[in-house]
Coordinates of C-alpha atoms in Angstrom, one line a residue:
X1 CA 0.0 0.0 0.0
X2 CA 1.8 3.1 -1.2
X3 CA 1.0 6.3 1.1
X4 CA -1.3 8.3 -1.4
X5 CA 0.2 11.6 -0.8
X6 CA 3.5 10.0 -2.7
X7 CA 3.6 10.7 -6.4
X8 CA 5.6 9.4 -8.5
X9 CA 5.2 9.3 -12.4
X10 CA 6.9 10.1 -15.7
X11 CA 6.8 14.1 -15.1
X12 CA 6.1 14.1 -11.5
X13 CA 8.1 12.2 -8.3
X14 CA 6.8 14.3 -5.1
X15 CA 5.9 13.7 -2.0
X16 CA 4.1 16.2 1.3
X17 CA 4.7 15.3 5.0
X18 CA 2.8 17.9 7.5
X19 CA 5.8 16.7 10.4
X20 CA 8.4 18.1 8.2
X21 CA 6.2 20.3 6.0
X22 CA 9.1 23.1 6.4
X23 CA 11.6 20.9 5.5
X24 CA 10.6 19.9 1.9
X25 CA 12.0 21.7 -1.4
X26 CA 10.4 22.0 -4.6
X27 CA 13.3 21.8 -7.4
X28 CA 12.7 21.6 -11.1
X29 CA 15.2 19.7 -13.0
X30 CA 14.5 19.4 -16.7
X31 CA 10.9 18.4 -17.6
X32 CA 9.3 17.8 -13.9
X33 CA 8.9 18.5 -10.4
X34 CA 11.0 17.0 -7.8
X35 CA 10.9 17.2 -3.9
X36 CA 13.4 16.9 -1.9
X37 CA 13.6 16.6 1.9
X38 CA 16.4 18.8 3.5
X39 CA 17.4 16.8 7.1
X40 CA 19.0 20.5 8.5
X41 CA 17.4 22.4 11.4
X42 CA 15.2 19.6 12.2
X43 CA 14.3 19.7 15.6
X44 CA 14.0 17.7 18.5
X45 CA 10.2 17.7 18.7
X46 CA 9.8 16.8 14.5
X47 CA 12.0 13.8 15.1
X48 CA 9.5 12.8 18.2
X49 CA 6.3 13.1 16.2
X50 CA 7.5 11.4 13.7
X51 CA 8.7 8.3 15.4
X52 CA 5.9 8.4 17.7
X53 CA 5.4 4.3 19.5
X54 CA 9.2 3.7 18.6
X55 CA 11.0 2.8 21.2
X56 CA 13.7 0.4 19.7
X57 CA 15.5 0.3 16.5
X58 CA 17.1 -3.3 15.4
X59 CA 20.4 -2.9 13.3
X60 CA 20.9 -6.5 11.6
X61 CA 24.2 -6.9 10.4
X62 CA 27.5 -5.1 11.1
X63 CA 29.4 -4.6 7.7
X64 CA 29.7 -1.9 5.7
X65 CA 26.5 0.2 6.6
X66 CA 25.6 -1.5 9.7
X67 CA 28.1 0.4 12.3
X68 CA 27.3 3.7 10.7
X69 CA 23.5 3.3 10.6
X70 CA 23.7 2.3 14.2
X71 CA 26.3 4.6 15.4
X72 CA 24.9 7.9 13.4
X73 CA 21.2 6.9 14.8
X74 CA 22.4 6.4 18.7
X75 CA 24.5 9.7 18.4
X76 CA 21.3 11.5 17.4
X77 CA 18.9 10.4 19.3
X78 CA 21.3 11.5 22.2
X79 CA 21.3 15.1 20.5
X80 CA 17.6 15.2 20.3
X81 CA 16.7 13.6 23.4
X82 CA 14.8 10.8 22.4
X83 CA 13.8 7.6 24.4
X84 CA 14.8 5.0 22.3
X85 CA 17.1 2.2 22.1
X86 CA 19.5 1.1 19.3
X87 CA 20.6 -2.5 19.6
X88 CA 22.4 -5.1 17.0
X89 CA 21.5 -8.4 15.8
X90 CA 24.0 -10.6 14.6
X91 CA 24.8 -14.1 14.4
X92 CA 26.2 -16.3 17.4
X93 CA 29.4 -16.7 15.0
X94 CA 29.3 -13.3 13.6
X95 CA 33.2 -12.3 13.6
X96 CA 31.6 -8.6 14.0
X97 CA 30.6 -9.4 17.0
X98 CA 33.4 -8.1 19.4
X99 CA 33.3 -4.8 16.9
X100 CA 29.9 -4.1 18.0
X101 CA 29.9 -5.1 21.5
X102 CA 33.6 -2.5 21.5
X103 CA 31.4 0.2 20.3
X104 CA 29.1 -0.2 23.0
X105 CA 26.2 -1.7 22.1
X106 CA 23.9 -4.6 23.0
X107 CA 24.3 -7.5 20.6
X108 CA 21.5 -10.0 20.4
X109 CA 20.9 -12.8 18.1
X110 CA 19.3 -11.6 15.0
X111 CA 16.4 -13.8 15.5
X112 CA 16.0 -11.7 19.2
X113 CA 16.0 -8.5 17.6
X114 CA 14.3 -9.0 15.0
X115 CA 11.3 -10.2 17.2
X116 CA 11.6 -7.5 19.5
X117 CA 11.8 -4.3 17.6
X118 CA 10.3 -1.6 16.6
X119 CA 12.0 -0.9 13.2
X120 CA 14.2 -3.4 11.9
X121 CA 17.2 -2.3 9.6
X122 CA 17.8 -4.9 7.3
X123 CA 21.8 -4.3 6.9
X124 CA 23.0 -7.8 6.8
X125 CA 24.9 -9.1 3.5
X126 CA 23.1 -9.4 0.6
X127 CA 23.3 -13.3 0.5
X128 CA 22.9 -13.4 4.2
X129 CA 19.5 -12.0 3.3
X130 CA 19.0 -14.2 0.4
X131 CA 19.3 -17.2 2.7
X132 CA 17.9 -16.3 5.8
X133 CA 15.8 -12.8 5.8
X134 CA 12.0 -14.0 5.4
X135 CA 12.7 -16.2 8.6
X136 CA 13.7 -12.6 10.3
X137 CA 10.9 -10.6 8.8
X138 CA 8.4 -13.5 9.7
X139 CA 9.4 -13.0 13.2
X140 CA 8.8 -9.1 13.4
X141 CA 5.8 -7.8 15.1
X142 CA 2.6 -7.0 13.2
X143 CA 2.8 -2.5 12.7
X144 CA 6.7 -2.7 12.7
X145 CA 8.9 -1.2 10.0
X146 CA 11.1 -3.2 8.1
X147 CA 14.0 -1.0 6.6
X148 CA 16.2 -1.8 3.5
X149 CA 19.4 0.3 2.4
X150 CA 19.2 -1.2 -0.7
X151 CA 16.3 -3.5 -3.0
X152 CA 19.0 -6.4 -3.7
X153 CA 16.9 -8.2 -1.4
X154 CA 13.5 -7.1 -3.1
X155 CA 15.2 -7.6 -6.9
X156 CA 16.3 -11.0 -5.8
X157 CA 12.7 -12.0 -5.2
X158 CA 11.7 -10.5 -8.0
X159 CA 13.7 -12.3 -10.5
X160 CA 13.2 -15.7 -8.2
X161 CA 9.4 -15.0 -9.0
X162 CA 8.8 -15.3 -5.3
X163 CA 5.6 -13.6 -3.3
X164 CA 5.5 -10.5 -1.9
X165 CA 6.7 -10.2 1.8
X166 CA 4.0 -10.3 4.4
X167 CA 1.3 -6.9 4.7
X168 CA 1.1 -6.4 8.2
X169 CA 4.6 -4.6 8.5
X170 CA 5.3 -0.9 6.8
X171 CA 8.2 -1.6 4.2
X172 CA 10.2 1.3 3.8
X173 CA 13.8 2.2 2.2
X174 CA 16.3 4.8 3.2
X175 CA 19.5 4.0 0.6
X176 CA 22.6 6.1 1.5
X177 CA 24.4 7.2 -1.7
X178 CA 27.6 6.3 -0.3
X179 CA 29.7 3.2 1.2
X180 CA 29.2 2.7 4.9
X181 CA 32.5 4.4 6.3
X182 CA 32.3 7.5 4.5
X183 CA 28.4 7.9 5.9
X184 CA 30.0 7.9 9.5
X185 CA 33.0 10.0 8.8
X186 CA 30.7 12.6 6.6
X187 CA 28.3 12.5 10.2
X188 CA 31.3 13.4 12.5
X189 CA 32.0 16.2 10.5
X190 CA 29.0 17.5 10.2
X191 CA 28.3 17.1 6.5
X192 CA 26.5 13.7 5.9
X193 CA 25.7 11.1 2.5
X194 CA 22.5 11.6 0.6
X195 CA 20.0 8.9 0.5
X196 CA 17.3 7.6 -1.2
X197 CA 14.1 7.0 0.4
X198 CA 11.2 4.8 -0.6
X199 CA 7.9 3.9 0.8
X200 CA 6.9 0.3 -0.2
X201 CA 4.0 -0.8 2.0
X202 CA 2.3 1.6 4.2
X203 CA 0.6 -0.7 7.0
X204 CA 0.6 2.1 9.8
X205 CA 0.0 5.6 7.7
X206 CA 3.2 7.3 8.9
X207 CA 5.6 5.0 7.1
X208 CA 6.6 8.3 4.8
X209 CA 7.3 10.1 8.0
X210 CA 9.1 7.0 9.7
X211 CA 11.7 6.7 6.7
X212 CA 12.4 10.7 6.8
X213 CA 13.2 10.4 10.1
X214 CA 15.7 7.4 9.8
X215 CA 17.1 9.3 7.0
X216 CA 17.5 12.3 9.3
X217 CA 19.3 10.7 11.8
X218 CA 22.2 8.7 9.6
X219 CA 22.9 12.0 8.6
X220 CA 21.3 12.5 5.0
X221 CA 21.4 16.2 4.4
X222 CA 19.4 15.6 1.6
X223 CA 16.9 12.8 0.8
X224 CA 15.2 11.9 -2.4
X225 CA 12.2 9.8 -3.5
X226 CA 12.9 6.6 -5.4
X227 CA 11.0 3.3 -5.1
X228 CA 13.3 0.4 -4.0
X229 CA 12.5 -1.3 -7.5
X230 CA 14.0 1.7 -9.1
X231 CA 16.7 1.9 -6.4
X232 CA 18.4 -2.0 -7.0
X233 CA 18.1 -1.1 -10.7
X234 CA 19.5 2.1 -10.9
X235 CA 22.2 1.2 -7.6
X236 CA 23.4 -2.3 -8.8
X237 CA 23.4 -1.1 -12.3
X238 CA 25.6 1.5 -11.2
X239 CA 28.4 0.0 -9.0
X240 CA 28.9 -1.9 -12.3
X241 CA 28.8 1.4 -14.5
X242 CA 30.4 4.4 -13.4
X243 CA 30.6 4.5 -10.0
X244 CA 33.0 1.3 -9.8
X245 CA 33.5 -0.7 -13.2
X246 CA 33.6 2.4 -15.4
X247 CA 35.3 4.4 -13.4
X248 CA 38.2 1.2 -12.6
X249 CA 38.0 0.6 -16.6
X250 CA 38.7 4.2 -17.3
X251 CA 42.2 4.4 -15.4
X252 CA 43.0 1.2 -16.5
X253 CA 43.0 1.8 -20.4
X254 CA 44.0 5.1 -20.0
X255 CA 47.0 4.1 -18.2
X256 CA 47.8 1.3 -20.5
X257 CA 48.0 4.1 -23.6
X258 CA 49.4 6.6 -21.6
X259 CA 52.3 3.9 -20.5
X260 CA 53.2 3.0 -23.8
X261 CA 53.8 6.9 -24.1
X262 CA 55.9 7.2 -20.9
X263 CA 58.2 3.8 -21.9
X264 CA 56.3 1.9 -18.8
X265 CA 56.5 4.9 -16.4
X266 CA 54.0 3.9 -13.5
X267 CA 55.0 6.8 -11.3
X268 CA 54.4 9.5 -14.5
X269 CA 51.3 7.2 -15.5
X270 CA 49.5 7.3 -12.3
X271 CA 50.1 11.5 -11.9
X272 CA 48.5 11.9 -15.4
X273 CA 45.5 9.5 -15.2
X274 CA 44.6 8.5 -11.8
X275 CA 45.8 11.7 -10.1
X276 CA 44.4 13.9 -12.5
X277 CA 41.1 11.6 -12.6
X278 CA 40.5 11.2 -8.6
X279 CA 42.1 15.2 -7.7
X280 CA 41.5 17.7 -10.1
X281 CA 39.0 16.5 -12.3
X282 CA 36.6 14.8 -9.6
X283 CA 36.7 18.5 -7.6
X284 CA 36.4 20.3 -10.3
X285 CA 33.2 18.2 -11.2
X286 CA 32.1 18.7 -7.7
X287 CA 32.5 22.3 -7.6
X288 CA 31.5 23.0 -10.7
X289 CA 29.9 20.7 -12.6
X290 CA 30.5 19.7 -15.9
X291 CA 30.8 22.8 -17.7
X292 CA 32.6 24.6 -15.2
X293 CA 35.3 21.8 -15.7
X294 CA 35.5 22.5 -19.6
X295 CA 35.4 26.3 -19.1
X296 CA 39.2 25.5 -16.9
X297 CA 40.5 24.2 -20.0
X298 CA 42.4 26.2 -22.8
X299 CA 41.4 26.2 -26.0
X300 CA 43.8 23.3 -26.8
X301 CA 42.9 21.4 -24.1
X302 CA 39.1 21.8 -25.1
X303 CA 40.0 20.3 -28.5
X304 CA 41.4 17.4 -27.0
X305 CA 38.4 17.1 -24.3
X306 CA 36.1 17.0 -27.3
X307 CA 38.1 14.2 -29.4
X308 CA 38.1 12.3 -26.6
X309 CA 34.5 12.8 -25.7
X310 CA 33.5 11.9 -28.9
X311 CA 36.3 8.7 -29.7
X312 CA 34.4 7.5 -25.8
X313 CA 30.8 7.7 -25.7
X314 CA 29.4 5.5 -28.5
X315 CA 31.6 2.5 -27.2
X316 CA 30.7 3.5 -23.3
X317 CA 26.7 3.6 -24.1
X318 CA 27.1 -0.1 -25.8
X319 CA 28.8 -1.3 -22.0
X320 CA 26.0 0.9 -19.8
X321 CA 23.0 -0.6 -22.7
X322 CA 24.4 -4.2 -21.7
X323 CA 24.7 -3.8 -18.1
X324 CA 21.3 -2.1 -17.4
X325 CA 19.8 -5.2 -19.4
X326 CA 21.6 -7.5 -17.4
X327 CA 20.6 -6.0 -14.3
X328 CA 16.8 -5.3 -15.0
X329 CA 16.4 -8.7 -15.9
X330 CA 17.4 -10.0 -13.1
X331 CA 20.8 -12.1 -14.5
X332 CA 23.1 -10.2 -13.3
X333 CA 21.2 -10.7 -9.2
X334 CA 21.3 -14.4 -10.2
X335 CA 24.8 -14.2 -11.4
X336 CA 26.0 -12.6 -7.8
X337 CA 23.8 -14.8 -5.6
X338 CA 25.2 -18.3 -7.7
X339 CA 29.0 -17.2 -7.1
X340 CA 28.4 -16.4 -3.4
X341 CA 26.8 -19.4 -2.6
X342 CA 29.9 -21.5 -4.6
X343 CA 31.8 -19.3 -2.7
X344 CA 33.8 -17.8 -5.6
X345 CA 37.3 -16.4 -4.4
X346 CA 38.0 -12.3 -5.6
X347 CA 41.1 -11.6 -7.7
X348 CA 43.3 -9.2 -6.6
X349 CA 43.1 -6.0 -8.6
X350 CA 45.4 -4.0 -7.0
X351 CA 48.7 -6.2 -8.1
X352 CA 49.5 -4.6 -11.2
X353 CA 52.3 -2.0 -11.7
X354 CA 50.1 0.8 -11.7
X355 CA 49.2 0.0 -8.3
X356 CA 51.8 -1.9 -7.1
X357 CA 54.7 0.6 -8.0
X358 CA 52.8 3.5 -6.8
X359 CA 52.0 3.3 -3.0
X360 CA 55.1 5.2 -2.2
X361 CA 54.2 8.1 -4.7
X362 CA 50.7 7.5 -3.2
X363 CA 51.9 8.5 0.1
X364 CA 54.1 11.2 -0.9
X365 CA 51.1 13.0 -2.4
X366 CA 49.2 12.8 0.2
X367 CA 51.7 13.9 2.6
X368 CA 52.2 17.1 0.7
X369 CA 48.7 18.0 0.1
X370 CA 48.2 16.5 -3.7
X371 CA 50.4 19.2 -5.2
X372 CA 49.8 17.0 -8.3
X373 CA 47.1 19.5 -9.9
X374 CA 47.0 19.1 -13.6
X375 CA 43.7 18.4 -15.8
X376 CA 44.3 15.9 -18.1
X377 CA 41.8 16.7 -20.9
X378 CA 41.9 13.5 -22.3
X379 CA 40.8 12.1 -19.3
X380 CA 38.7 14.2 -18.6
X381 CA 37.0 13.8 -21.8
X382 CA 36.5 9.8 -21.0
X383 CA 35.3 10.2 -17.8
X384 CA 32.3 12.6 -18.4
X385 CA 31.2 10.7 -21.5
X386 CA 31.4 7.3 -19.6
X387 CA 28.7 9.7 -16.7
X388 CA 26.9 11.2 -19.2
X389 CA 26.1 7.6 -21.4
X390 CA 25.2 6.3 -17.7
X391 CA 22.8 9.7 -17.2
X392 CA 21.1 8.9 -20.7
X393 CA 20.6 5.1 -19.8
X394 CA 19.2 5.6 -16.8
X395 CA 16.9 8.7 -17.8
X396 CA 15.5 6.7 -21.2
X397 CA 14.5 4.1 -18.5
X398 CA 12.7 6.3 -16.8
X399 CA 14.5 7.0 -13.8
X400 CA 13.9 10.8 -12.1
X401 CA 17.0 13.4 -12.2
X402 CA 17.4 13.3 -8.5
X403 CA 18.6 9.6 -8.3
X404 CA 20.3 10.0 -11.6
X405 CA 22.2 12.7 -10.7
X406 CA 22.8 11.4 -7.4
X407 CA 23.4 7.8 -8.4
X408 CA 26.1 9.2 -11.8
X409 CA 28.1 12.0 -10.1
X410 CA 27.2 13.0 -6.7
X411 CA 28.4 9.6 -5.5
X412 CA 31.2 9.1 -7.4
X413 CA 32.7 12.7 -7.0
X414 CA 32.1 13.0 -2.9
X415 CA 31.9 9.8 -1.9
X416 CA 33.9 7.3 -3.6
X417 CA 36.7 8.7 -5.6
X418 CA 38.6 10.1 -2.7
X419 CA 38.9 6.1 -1.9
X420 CA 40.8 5.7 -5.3
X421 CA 43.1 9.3 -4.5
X422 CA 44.0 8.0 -0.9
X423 CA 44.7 4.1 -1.4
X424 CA 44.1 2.8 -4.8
X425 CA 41.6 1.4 -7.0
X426 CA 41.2 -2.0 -4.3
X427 CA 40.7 0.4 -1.3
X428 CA 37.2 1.7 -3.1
X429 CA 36.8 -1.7 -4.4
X430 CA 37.2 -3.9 -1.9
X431 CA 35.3 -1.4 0.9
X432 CA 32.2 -1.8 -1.1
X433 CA 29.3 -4.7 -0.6
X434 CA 30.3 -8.1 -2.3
X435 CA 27.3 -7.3 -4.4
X436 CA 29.4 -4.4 -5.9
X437 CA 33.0 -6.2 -5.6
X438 CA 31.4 -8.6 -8.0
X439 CA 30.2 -6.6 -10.3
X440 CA 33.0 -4.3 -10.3
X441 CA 35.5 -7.3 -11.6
X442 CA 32.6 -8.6 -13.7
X443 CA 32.4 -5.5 -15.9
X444 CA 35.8 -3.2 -15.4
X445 CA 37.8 -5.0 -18.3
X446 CA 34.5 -3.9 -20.8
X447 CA 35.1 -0.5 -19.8
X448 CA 39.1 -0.7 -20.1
X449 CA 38.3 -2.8 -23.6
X450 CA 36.4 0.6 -24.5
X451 CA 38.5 3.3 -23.4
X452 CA 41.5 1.2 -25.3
X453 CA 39.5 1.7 -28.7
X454 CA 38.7 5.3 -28.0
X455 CA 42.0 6.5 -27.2
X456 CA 43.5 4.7 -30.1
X457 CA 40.9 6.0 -32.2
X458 CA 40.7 9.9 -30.8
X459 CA 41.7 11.5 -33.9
X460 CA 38.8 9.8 -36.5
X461 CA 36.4 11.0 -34.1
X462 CA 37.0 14.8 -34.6
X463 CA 33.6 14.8 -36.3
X464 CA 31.1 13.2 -34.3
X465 CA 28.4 15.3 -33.0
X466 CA 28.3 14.0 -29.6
X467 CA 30.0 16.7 -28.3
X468 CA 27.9 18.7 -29.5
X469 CA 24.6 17.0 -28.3
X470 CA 26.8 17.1 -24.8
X471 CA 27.2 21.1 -25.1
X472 CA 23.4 21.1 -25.6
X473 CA 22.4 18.6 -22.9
X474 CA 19.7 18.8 -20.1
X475 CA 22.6 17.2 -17.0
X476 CA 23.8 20.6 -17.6
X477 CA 20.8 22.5 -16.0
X478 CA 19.8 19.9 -13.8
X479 CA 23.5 19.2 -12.3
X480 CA 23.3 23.4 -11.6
X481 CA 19.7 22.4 -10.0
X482 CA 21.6 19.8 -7.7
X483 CA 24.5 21.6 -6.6
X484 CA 22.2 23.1 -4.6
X485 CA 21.5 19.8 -2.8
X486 CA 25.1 18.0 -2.2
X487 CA 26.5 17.7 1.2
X488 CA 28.9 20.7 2.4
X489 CA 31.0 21.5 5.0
X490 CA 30.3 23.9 8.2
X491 CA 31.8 26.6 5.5
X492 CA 29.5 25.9 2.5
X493 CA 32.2 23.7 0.6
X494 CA 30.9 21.0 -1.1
X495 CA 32.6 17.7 0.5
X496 CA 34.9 15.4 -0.7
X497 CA 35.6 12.8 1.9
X498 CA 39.1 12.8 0.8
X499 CA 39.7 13.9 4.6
X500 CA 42.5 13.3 7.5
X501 CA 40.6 10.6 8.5
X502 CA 41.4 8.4 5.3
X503 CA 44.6 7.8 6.0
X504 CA 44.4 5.7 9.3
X505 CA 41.5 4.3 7.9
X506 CA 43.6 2.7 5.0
X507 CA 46.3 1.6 7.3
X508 CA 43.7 -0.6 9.2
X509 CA 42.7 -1.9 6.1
X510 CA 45.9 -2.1 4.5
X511 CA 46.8 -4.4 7.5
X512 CA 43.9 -6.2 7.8
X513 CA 43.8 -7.5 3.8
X514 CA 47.5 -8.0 4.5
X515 CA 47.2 -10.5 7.6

């Protein structure tokens, strides 16, 4: 039962809430109406109403969003006074548990929790809820709120043809637009990680105002409306597209040209592609769009953007076309769920001499403030049109600006690049869901196959119109509409989480892959 005052259609995706009537936007992107909840200056008493009979919140699982969720929730409801408990469900042989139980929570068996609360936060691993999470949701109380932070779950049925889950519960989704650790380091500075939200079944009537108030408290300075079908499509369909394969493919075909041109220089390689890919280039696109970035260029620099725009795109829209296809019908959820029940070992991507040779140089950079500053407008070129062919998949499918936009760029530029500018292509990798390490090494090689092609090709492509159809194109206006809702700093600075607290973060992880 979707809450009727939720609208979402080809030219419309709004929604009204009289709790946080004040804290809704109107924007209009290109050809309809968006609204947009904005989480700041919500106060104590709005959170109250709107989680009204809520007095314990279930976080099942501890992986990637899990500890942030749980953490970001507790440290709010402190702030705002609020009598409600946050407690964790895991399994008895859950190696998280000590983790959880560290950061001061009560850890029950996710069979406890799941019974016993209120809302239930479905964070556990995708197969983990392929395998065990009807038995969890049949144990939840009739009127509680089941919570996804992303439809795998939902697409899996789906595609398995199974029934829909029970209708005595409210369904809801509230889908961070970011990997787990950089939602809790974006809270503890203040800034925060968009999300999603959706409303799937509405048993209670205030399921709307339930999942704004989650959102709220994780963080989300800014939260859109999605349904979680459109959500798994748009999110899985991305990790393999820009956001991990494209962007992984990208560096790794520009740096096998760019080598040959160097005579096998990883040091001089990684400063012209990755560098300029993950520093300049992805803060440029933060700060000021896409546009702003080709109005930094010179006018030779421009010429070169546009031959490689137009040697990329064609061959980039035929990898997004096959992945979205893949994805929508439900092979590609198969494909994950089949390799993680054979148990299917991950290859290292990390070992090659782009990676491997660099981690000194790596270092170095970062220890002097990235002094490495350079636009490389070939690169530059290959990136956008390997966003923009993502944007134009996902909008001729029908999916709204706000989760293109957010799902394209947003994440990719203040969330996940900084990952790939502080420890390498792995550290982004490898910090994601197994849903999205999967798909990552599934599809990266089609996008380093394509960017091969384009850059050998860059000079018979001085013709095409797709520059000129990018010049013209409606991400312009409605990237300039979004700007206006990306997280910032205390100062107004848009945020790259390419922050102090990376570093340390990398060296735990660095030790733990390592042991």
């Amino acid at each position: 039962m979707i809450d009727t005052d939720i609208i979402i259609s080809s030219d419309n995706n709004t929604f009204k809430s009289t709790i946080f009537e004040n804290n809704l936007r109107i924007i209009k992107p290109p050809d309809t109406i968006e609204t947009i909840f904005d989480s700041s200056n919500i106060a104590s008493e709005q959170l109250s109403s709107a989680l009204k009979g809520i007095k314990l919140i279930a976080v099942l699982g501890w992986s990637s969003q899990g500890p942030a969720h749980a953490q970001n929730i507790r440290d709010s409801i402190a702030k705002a006074n609020l009598d409600i408990k946050v407690i964790i469900g895991l399994r008895d042989s859950s190696s998280s548990r000590q983790a959880a139980v560290e950061a001061e929570f009560t850890v029950v068996s996710n069979e406890e929790a799941a019974k016993s609360a209120d809302i239930v936060s479905m964070l556990i691993s995708d197969s983990g809820q392929v395998d065990d999470g009807e038995r969890y949701i049949d144990l939840m109380k009739p009127g509680s709120t089941l919570l996804f932070a992303h439809g795998f779950y939902l697409g899996w049925r789906e595609q398995a043809g199974l029934p829909a889950l029970r209708n005595d519960i409210n369904i809801i989704g509230v889908c961070p637009k970011g990997m787990g650790p950089s939602v809790r380091k974006a809270y503890q500075i203040g800034s925060g990680i968009n999300s999603s939200f959706a409303v799937e079944q509405n048993n209670s009537g205030n399921a709307l105002d339930t999942a704004l108030a989650y959102s709220a408290m994780i963080g989300s300075p800014y939260t859109f409306l999605t349904t979680l079908g459109s959500e798994w499509r748009s999110d899985i369909f991305g990790e393999r597209a820009v956001l991990l394969g494209g962007v992984h493919g990208t560096i790794e075909g520009l740096a096998s040209e760019v080598m040959k041109a160097n005579g096998s220089d990883e040091q001089a390689t990684y400063l012209e592609v990755v560098q300029s890919m993950m520093g300049p280039i992805t803060d440029t696109i933060l700060d000021s769009g896409f546009r702003g970035l080709v109005d930094k260029l010179s006018d030779d620099d421009k010429q070169q953007f546009m031959d490689a725009y137009n040697a990329a795109y064609d061959g980039y829209k035929s990898v997004v076309d096959d992945i979205y296809e893949n994805v929508s019908s439900g092979r590609e959820i198969a494909s994950v769920v089949n390799e993680n029940k054979q148990n299917k070992p991950f290859e290292n991507i990390s070992d090659g001499p782009l990676w491997s040779n660099t981690i000194e140089l790596r270092e170095s950079q970062r220890a002097s403030g990235y002094p490495y500053n350079t636009i490389n407008p070939v690169a530059a070129g290959m990136y956008i049109a390997c966003m923009v062919a993502q944007i134009d998949k996902l909008r001729e499918m029908g999916h709204h600006w706000s989760e293109v936009i957010n799902e394209s760029v947003i994440e990719a530029v203040a969330s996940l690049n900084p990952y790939i500018k502080s420890g390498g292509v792995d550290y982004m990798v490898d910090n994601c869901s197994i849903t999205a390490r999967r798909g990552d090494r599934a599809w990266f090689k089609k996008f380093e196959a394509a960017t091969e092609k384009a850059h050998r090709n860059l000079e018979s492509y001085n013709n095409s119109t797709k520059y000129e159809e990018f010049t013209n194109h409606k991400v312009h206006a409605a990237l300039e509409q979004f700007a206006k809702y990306r997280p910032v700093d205390a100062e107004g600075s848009p945020v790259n989480i390419a922050i102090e607290v990376l570093p340390e973060a990398l060296k735990k992880w660095r030790a733990t892959k390592n042991s």
